[in-house]
Short mmCIF file of N, CA and C in Angstrom, two decimals:
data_model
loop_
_atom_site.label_atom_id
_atom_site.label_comp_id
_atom_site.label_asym_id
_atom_site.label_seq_id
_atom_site.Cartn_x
_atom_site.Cartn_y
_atom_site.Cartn_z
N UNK A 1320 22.42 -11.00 19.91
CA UNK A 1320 21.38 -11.80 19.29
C UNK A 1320 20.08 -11.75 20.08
N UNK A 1321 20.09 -12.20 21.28
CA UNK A 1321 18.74 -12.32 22.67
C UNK A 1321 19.17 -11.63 23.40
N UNK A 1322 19.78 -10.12 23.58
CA UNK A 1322 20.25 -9.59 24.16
C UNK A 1322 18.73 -8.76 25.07
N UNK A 1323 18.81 -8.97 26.32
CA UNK A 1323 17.54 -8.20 26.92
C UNK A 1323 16.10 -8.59 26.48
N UNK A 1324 16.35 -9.88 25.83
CA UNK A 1324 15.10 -10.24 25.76
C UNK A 1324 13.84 -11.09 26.37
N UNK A 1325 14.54 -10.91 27.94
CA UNK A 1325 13.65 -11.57 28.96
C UNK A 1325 13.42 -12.69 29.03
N UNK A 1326 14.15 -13.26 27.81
CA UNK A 1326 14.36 -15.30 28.57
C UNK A 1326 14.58 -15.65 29.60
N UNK A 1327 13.56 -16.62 29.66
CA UNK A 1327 13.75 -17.55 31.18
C UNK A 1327 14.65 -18.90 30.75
N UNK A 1328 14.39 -19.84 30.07
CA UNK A 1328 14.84 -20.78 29.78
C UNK A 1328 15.44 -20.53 27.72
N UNK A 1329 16.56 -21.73 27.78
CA UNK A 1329 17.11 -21.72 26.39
C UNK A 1329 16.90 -23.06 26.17
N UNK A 1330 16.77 -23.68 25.09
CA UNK A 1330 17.77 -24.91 24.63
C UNK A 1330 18.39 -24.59 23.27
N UNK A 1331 19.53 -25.14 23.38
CA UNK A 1331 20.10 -25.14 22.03
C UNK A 1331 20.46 -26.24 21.76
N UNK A 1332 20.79 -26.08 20.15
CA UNK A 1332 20.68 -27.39 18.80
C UNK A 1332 21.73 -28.02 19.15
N UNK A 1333 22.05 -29.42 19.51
CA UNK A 1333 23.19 -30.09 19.34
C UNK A 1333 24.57 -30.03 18.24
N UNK A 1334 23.79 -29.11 17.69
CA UNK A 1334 24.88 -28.95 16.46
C UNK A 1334 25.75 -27.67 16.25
N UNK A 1335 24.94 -26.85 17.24
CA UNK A 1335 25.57 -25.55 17.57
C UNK A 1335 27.49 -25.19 18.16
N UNK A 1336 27.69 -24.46 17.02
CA UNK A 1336 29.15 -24.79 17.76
C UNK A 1336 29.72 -23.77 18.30
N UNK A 1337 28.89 -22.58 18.33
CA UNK A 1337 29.76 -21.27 18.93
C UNK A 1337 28.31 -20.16 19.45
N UNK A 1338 28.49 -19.21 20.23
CA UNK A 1338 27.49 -18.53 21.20
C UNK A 1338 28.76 -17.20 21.07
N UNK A 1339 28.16 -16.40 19.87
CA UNK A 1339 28.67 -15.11 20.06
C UNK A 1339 28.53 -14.18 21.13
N UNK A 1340 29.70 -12.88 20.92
CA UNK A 1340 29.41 -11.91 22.34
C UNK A 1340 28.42 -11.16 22.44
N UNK A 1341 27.96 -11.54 23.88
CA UNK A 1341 26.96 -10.89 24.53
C UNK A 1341 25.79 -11.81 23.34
N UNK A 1342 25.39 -12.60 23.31
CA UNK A 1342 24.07 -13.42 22.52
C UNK A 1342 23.07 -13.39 23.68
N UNK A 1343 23.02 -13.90 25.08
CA UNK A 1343 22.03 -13.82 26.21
C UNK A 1343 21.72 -13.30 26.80
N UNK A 1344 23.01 -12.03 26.73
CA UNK A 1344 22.92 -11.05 27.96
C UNK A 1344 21.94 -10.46 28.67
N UNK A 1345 21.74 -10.11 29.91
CA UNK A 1345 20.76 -9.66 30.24
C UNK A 1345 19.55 -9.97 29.91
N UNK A 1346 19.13 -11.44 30.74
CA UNK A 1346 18.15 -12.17 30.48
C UNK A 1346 17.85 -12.61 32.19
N UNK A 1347 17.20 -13.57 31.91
CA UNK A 1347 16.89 -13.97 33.21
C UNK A 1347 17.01 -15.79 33.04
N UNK A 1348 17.99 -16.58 32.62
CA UNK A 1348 18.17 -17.71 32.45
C UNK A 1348 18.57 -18.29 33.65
N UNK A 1349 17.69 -19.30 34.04
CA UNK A 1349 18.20 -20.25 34.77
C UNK A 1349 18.79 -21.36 34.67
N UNK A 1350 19.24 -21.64 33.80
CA UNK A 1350 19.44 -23.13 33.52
C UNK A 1350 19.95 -22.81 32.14
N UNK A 1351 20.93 -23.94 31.76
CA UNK A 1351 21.47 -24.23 30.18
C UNK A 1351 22.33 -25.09 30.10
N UNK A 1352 21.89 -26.62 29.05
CA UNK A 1352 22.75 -27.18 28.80
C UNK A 1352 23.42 -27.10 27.49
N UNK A 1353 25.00 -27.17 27.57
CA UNK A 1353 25.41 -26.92 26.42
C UNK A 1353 26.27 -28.25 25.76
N UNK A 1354 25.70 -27.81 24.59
CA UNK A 1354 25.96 -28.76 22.96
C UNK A 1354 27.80 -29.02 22.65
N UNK A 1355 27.34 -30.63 22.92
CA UNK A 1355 29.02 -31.32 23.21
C UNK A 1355 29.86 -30.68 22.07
N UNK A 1356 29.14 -30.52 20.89
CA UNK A 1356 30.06 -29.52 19.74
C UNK A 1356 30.71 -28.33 20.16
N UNK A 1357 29.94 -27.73 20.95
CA UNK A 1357 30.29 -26.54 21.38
C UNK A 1357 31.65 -26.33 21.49
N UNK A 1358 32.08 -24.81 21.00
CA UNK A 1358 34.09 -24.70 20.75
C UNK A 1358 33.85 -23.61 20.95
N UNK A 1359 33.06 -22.77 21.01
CA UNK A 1359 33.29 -21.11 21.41
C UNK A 1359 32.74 -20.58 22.03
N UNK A 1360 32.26 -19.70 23.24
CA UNK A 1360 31.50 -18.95 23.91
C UNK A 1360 32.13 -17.30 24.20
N UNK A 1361 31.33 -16.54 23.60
CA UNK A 1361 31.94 -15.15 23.11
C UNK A 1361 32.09 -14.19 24.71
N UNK A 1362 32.71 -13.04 24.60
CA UNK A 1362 32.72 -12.51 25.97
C UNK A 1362 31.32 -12.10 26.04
N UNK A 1363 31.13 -12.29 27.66
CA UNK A 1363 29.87 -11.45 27.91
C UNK A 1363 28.40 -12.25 27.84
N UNK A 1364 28.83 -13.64 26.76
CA UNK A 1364 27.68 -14.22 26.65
C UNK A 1364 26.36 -14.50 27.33
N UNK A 1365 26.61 -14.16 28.44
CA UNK A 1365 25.82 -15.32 29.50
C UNK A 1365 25.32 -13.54 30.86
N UNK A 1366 26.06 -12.76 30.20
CA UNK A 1366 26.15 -11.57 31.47
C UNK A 1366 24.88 -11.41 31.96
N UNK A 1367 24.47 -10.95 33.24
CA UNK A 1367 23.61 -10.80 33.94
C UNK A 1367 22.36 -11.92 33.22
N UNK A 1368 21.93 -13.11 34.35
CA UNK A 1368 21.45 -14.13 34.35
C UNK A 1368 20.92 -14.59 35.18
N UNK A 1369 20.55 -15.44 35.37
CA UNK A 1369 20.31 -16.03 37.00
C UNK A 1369 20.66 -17.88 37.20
N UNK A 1370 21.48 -17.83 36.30
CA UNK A 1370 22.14 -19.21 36.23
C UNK A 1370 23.04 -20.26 37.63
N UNK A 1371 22.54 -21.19 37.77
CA UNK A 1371 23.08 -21.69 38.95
C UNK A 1371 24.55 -22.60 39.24
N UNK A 1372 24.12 -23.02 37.87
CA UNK A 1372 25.43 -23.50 37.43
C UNK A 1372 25.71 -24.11 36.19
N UNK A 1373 26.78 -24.25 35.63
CA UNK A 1373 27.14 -24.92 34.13
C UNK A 1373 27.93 -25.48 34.71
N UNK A 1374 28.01 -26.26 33.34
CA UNK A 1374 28.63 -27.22 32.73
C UNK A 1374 29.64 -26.75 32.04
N UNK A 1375 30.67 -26.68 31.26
CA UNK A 1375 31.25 -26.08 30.07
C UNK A 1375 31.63 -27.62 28.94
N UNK A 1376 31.68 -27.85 27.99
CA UNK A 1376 31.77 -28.91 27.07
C UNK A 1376 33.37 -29.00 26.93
N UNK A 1377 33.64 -29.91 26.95
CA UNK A 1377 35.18 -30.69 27.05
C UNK A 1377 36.24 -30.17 25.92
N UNK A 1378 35.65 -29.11 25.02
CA UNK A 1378 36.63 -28.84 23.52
C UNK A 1378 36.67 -27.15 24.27
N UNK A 1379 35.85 -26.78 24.97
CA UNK A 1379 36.52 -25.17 25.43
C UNK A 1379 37.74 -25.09 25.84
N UNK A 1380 38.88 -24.27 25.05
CA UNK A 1380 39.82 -24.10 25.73
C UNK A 1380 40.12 -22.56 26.34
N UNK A 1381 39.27 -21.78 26.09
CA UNK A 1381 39.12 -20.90 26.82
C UNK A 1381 37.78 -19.70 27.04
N UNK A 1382 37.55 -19.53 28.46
CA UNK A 1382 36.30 -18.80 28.72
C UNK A 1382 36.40 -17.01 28.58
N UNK A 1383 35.87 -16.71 27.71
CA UNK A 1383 36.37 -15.41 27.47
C UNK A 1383 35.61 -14.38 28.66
N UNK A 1384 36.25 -13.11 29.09
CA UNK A 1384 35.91 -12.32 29.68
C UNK A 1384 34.40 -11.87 29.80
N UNK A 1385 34.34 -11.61 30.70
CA UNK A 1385 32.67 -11.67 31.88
C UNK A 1385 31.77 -12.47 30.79
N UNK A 1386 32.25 -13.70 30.89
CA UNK A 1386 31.18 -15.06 29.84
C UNK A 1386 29.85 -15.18 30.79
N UNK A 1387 30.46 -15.41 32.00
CA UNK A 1387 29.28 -15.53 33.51
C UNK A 1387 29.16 -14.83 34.36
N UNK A 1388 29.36 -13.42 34.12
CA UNK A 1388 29.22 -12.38 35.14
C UNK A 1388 28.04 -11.92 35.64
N UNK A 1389 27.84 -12.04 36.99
CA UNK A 1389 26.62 -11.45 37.49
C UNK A 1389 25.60 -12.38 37.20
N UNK A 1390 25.62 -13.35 37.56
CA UNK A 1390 25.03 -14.75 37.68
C UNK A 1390 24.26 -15.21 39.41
N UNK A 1391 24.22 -16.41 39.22
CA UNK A 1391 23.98 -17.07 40.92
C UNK A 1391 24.25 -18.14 41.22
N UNK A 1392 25.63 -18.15 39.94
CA UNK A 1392 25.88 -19.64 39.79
C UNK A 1392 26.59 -20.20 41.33
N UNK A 1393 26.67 -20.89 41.82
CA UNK A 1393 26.63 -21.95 42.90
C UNK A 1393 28.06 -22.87 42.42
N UNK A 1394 27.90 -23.67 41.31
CA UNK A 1394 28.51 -24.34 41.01
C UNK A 1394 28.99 -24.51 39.12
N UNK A 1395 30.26 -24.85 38.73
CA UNK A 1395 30.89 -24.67 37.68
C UNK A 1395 31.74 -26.37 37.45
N UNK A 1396 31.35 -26.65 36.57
CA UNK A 1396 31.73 -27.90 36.12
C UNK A 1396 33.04 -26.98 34.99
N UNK A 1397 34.24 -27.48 34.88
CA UNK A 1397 35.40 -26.66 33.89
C UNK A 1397 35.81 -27.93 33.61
N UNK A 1398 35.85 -28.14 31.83
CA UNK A 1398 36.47 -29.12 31.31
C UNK A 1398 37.82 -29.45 31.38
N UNK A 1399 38.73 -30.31 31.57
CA UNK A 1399 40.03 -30.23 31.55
C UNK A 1399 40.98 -29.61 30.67
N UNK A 1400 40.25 -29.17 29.03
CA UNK A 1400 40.85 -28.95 28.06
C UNK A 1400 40.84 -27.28 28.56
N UNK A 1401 40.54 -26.62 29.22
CA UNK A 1401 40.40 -26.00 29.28
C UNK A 1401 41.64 -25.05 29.39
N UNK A 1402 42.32 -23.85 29.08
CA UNK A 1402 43.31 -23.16 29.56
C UNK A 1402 43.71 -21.54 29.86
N UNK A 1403 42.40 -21.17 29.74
CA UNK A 1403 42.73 -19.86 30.12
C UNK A 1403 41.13 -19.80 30.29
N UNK A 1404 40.73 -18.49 31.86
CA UNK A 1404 39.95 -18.13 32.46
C UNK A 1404 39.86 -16.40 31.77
N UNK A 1405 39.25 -15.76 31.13
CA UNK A 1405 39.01 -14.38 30.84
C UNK A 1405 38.59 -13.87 32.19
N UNK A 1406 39.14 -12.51 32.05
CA UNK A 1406 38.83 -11.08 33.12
C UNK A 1406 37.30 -11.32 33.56
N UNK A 1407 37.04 -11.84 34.81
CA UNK A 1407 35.48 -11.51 35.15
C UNK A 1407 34.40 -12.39 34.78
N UNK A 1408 35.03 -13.53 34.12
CA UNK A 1408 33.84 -14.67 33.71
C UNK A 1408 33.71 -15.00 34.51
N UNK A 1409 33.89 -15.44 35.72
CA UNK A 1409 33.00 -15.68 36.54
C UNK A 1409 32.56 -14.91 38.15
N UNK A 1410 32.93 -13.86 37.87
CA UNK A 1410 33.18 -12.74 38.57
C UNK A 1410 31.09 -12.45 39.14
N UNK A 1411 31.51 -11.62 40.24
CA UNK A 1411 30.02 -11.57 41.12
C UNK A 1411 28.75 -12.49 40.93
N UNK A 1412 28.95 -13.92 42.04
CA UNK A 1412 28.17 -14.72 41.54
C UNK A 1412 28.06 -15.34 43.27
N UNK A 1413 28.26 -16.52 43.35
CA UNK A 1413 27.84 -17.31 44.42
C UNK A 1413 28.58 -18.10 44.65
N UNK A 1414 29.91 -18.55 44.36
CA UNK A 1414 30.58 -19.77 44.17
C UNK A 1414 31.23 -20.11 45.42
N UNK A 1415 31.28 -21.02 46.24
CA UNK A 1415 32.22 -20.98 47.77
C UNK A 1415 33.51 -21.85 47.45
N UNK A 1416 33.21 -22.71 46.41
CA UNK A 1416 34.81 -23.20 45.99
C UNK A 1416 34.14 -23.43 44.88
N UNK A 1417 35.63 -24.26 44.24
CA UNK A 1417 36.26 -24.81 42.59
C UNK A 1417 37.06 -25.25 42.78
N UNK A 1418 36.77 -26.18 41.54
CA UNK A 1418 37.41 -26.68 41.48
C UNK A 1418 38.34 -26.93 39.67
N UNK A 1419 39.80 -26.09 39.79
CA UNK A 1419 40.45 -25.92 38.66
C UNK A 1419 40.93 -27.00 37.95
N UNK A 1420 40.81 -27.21 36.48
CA UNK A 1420 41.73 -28.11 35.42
C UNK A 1420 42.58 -28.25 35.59
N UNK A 1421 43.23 -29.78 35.14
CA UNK A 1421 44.62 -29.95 35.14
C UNK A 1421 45.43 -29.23 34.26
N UNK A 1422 44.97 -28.56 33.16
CA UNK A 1422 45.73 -27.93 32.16
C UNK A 1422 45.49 -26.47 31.87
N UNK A 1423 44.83 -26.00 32.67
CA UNK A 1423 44.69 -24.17 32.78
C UNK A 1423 46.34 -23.57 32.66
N UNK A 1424 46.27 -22.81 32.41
CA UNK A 1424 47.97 -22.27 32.22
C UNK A 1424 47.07 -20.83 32.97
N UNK A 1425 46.44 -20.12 32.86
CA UNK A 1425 46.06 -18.32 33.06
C UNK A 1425 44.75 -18.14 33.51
N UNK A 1426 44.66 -17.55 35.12
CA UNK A 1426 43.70 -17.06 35.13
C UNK A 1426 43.98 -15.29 35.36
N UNK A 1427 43.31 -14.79 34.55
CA UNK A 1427 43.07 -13.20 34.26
C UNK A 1427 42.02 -12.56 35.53
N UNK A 1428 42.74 -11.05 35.79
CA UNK A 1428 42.08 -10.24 36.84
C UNK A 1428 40.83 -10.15 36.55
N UNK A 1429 40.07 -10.58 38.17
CA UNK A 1429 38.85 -10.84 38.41
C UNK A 1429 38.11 -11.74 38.04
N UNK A 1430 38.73 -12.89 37.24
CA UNK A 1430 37.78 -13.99 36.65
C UNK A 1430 37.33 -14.73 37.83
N UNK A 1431 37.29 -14.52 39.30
CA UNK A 1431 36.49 -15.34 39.86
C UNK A 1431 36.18 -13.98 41.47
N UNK A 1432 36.58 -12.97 40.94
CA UNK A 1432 36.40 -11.75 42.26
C UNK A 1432 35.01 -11.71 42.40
N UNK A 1433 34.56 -11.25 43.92
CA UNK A 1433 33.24 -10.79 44.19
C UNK A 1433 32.66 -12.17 44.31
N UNK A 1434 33.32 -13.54 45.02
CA UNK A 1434 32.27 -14.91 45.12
C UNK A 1434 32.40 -14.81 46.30
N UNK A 1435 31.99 -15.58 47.06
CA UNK A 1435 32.13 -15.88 48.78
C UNK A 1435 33.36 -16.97 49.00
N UNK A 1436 34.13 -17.33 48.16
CA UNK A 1436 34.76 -18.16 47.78
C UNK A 1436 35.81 -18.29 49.06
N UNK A 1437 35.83 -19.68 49.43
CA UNK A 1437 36.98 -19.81 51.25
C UNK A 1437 37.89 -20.12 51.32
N UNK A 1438 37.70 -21.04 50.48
CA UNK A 1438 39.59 -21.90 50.05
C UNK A 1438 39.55 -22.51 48.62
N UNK A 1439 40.73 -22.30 48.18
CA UNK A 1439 41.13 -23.10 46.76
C UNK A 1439 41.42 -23.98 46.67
N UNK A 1440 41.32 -25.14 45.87
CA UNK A 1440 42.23 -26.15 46.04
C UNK A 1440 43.31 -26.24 45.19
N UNK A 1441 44.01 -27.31 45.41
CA UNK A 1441 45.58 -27.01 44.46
C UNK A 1441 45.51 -26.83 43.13
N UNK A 1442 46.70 -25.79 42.97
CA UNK A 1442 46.57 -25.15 41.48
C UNK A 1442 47.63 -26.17 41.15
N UNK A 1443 46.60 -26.25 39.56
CA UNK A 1443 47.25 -26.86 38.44
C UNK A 1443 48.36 -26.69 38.26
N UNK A 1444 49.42 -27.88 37.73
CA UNK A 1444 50.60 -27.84 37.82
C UNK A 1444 51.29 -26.89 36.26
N UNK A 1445 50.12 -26.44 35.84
CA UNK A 1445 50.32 -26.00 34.27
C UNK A 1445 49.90 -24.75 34.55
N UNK A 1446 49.70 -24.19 35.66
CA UNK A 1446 48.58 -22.98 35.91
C UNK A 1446 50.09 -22.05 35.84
N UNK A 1447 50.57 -21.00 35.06
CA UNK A 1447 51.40 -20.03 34.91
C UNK A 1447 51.84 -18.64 35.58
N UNK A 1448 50.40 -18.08 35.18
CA UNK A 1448 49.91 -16.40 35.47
C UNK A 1448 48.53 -16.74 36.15
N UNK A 1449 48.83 -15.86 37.61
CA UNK A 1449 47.30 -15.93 38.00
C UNK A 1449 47.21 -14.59 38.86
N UNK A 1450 45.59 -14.82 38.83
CA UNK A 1450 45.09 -13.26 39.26
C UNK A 1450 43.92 -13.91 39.27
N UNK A 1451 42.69 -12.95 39.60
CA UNK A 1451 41.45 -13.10 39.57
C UNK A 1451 40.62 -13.45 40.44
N UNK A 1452 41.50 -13.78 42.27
CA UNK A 1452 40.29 -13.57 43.29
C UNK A 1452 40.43 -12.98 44.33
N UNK A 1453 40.22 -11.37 43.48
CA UNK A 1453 39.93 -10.01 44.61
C UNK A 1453 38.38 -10.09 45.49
N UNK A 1454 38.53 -9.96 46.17
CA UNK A 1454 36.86 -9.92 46.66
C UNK A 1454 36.42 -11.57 46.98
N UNK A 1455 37.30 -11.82 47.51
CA UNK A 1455 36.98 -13.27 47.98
C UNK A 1455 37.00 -13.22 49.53
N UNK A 1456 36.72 -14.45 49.69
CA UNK A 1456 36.72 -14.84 51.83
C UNK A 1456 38.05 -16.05 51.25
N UNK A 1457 39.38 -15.44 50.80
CA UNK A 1457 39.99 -16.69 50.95
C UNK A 1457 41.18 -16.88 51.93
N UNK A 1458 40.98 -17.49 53.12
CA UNK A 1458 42.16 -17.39 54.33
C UNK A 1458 43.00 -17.49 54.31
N UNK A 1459 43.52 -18.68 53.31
CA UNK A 1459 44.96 -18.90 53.72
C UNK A 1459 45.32 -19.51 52.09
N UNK A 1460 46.52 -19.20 51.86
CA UNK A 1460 46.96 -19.49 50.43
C UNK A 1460 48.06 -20.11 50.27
N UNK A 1461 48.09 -21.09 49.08
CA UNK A 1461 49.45 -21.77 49.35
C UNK A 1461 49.81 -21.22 47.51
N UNK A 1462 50.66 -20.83 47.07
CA UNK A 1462 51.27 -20.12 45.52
C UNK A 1462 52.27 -21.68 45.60
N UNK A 1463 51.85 -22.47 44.35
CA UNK A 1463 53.06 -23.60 43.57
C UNK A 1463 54.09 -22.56 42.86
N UNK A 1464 55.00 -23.54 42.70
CA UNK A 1464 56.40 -22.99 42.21
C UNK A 1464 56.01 -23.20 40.31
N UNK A 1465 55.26 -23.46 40.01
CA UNK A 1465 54.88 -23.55 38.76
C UNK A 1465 54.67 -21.81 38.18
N UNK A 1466 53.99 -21.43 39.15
CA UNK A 1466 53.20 -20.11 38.90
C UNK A 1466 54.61 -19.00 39.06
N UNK A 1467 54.84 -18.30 37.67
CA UNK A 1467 55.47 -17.28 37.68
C UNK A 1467 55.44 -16.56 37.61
N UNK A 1468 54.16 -15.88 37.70
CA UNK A 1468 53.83 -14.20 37.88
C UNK A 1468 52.21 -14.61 38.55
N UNK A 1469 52.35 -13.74 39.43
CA UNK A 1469 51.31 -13.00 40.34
C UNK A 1469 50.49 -11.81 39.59
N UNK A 1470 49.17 -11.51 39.39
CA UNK A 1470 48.96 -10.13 38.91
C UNK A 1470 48.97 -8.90 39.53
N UNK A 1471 48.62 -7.79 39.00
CA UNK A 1471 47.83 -7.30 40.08
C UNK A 1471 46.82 -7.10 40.66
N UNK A 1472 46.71 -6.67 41.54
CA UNK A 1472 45.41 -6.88 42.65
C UNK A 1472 44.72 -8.10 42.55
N UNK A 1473 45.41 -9.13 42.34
CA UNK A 1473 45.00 -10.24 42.05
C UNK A 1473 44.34 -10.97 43.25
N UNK A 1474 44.64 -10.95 44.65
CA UNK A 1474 43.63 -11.18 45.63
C UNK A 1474 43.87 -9.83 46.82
N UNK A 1475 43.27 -8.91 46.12
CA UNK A 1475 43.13 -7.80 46.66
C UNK A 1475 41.75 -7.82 47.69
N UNK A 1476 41.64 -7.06 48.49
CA UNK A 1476 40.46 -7.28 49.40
C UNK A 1476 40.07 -8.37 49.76
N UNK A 1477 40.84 -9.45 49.87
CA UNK A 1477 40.72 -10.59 50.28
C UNK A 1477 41.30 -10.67 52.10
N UNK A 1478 40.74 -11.57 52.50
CA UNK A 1478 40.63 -11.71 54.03
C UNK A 1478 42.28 -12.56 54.13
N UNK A 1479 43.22 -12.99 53.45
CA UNK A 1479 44.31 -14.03 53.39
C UNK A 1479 45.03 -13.81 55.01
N UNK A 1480 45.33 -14.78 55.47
CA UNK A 1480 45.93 -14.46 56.93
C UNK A 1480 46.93 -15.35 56.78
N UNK A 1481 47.15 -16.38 56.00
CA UNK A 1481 48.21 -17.24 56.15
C UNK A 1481 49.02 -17.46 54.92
N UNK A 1482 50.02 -16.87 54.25
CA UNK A 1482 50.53 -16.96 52.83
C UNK A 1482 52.30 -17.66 52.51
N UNK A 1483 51.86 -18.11 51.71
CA UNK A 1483 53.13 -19.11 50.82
C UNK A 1483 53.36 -18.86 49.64
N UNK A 1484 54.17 -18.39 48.99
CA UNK A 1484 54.75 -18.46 47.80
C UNK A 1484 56.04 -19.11 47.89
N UNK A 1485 56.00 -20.08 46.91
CA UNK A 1485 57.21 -21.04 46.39
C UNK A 1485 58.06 -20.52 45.71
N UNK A 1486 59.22 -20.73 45.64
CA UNK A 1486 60.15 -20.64 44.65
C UNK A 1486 59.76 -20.69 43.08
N UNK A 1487 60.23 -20.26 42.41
CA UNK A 1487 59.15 -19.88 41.02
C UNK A 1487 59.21 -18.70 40.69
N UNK A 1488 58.01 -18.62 41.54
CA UNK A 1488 57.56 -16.99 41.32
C UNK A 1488 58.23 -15.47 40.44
N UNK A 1489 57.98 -15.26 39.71
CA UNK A 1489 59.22 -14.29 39.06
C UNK A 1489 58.57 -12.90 39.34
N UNK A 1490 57.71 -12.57 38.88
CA UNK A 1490 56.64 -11.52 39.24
C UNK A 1490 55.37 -11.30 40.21
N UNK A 1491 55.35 -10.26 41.22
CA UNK A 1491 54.56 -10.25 42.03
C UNK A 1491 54.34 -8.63 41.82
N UNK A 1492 52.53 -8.85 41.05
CA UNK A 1492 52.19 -7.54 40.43
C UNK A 1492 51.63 -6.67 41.52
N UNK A 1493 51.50 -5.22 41.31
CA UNK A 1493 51.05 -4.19 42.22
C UNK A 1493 49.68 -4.26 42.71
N UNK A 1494 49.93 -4.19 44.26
CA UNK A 1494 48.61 -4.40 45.15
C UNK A 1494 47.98 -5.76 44.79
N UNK A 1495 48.84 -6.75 44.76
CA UNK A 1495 48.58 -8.23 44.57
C UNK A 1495 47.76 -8.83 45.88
N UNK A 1496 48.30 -8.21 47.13
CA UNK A 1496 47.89 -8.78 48.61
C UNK A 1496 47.60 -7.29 48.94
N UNK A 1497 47.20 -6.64 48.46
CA UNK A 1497 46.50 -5.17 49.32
C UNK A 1497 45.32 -5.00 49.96
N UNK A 1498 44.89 -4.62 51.13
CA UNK A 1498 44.12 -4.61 51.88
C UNK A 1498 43.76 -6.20 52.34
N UNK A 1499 44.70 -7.30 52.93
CA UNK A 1499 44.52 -8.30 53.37
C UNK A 1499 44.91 -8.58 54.55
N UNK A 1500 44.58 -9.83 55.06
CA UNK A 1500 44.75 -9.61 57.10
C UNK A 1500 45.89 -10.79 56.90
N UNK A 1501 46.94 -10.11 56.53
CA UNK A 1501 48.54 -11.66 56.69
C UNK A 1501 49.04 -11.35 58.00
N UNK A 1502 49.03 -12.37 58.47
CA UNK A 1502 49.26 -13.05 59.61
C UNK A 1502 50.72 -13.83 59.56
N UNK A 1503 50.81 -14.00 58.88
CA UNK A 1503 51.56 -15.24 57.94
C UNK A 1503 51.94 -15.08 56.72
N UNK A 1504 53.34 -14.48 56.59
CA UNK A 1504 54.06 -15.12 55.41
C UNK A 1504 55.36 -15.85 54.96
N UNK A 1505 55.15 -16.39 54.34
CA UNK A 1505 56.85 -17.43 53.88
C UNK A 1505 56.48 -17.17 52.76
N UNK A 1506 58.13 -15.87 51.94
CA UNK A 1506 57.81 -16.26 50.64
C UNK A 1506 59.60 -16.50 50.22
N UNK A 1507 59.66 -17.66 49.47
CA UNK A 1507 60.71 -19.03 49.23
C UNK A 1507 61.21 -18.61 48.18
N UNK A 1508 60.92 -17.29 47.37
CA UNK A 1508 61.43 -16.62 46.29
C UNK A 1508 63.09 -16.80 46.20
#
């Protein structure tokens, strides 16, 4: 739709209920608040931006692939309804933590790779399948017994020196912990 069309700023209509793929892309947006109606945001929407941080509206239940990629976002407000993270939405940006929903079930490879990101805090007890922070600064990891598959390369190139996986776990995908500094592992499998 505004694809490359050198926006700085948006507003949109309160009544707006969906932001097809790739609608902003490659813009230069700083800022956007989004419309409590809001139920859809397409992949790609938001790609290359200069956004610092969102919000997401409380009826998203899921952020589709590179929605916020290549951003400068800082910080991410994620509604609780929320339950699945797409490949790379929030992938090469600025983020040093997050903080995850109580009801996420999936995060998908790379949806948060390439942040400066240090430590996580506890995953959701609904969180299933995860993957998605290769290219992080994250030290030390603790895996809940909720989570039954690992992806792959899911924190690949990551700095991890201290690791835990719980009992649970059913799958632990290829080059999941590859190229990482473990120091430390207990896995309770």
């Amino acid at each position: 739709a505004f694809k490359k069309a050198g926006l700085q700023m948006v507003h949109l209509s309160n009544n707006l209920k969906r932001i097809e793929e790739e609608a902003f892309r490659d813009n230069e947006i700083k800022e956007i608040e989004f419309p409590k109606k809001l139920t859809f945001i397409g992949e790609g929407a938001f790609y290359n931006n200069k956004l610092s941080e969102v919000k997401i509206p409380e009826q998203i239940e899921s952020i589709a692939g590179r929605t916020f990629y290549k951003n400068e976002l800082t910080h991410i407000d994620l509604p609780d309804s929320l339950k699945v993270i797409g490949s790379a939405a929030f992938s090469s940006n600025k983020l040093t933590n997050i903080q995850l929903p109580p009801n996420l079930e999936k995060i998908e490879s790379r949806a948060f790779a390439s942040n400066p990101i240090t430590e996580l805090p506890k995953f959701p007890e609904s969180l299933k399948s995860l993957s998605g922070f290769s290219n992080t600064e994250i030290k030390e990891l603790h895996i809940p017994a909720t989570v039954e598959t690992i992806a792959d390369s899911a924190f690949r190139n990551t700095p991890i020196e201290k690791l835990t996986v719980e009992n649970g776990v059913k799958t632990i995908g290829k080059e999941a912990f590859k190229r990482t500094k473990l120091r430390e592992l207990n896995i309770k499998i």
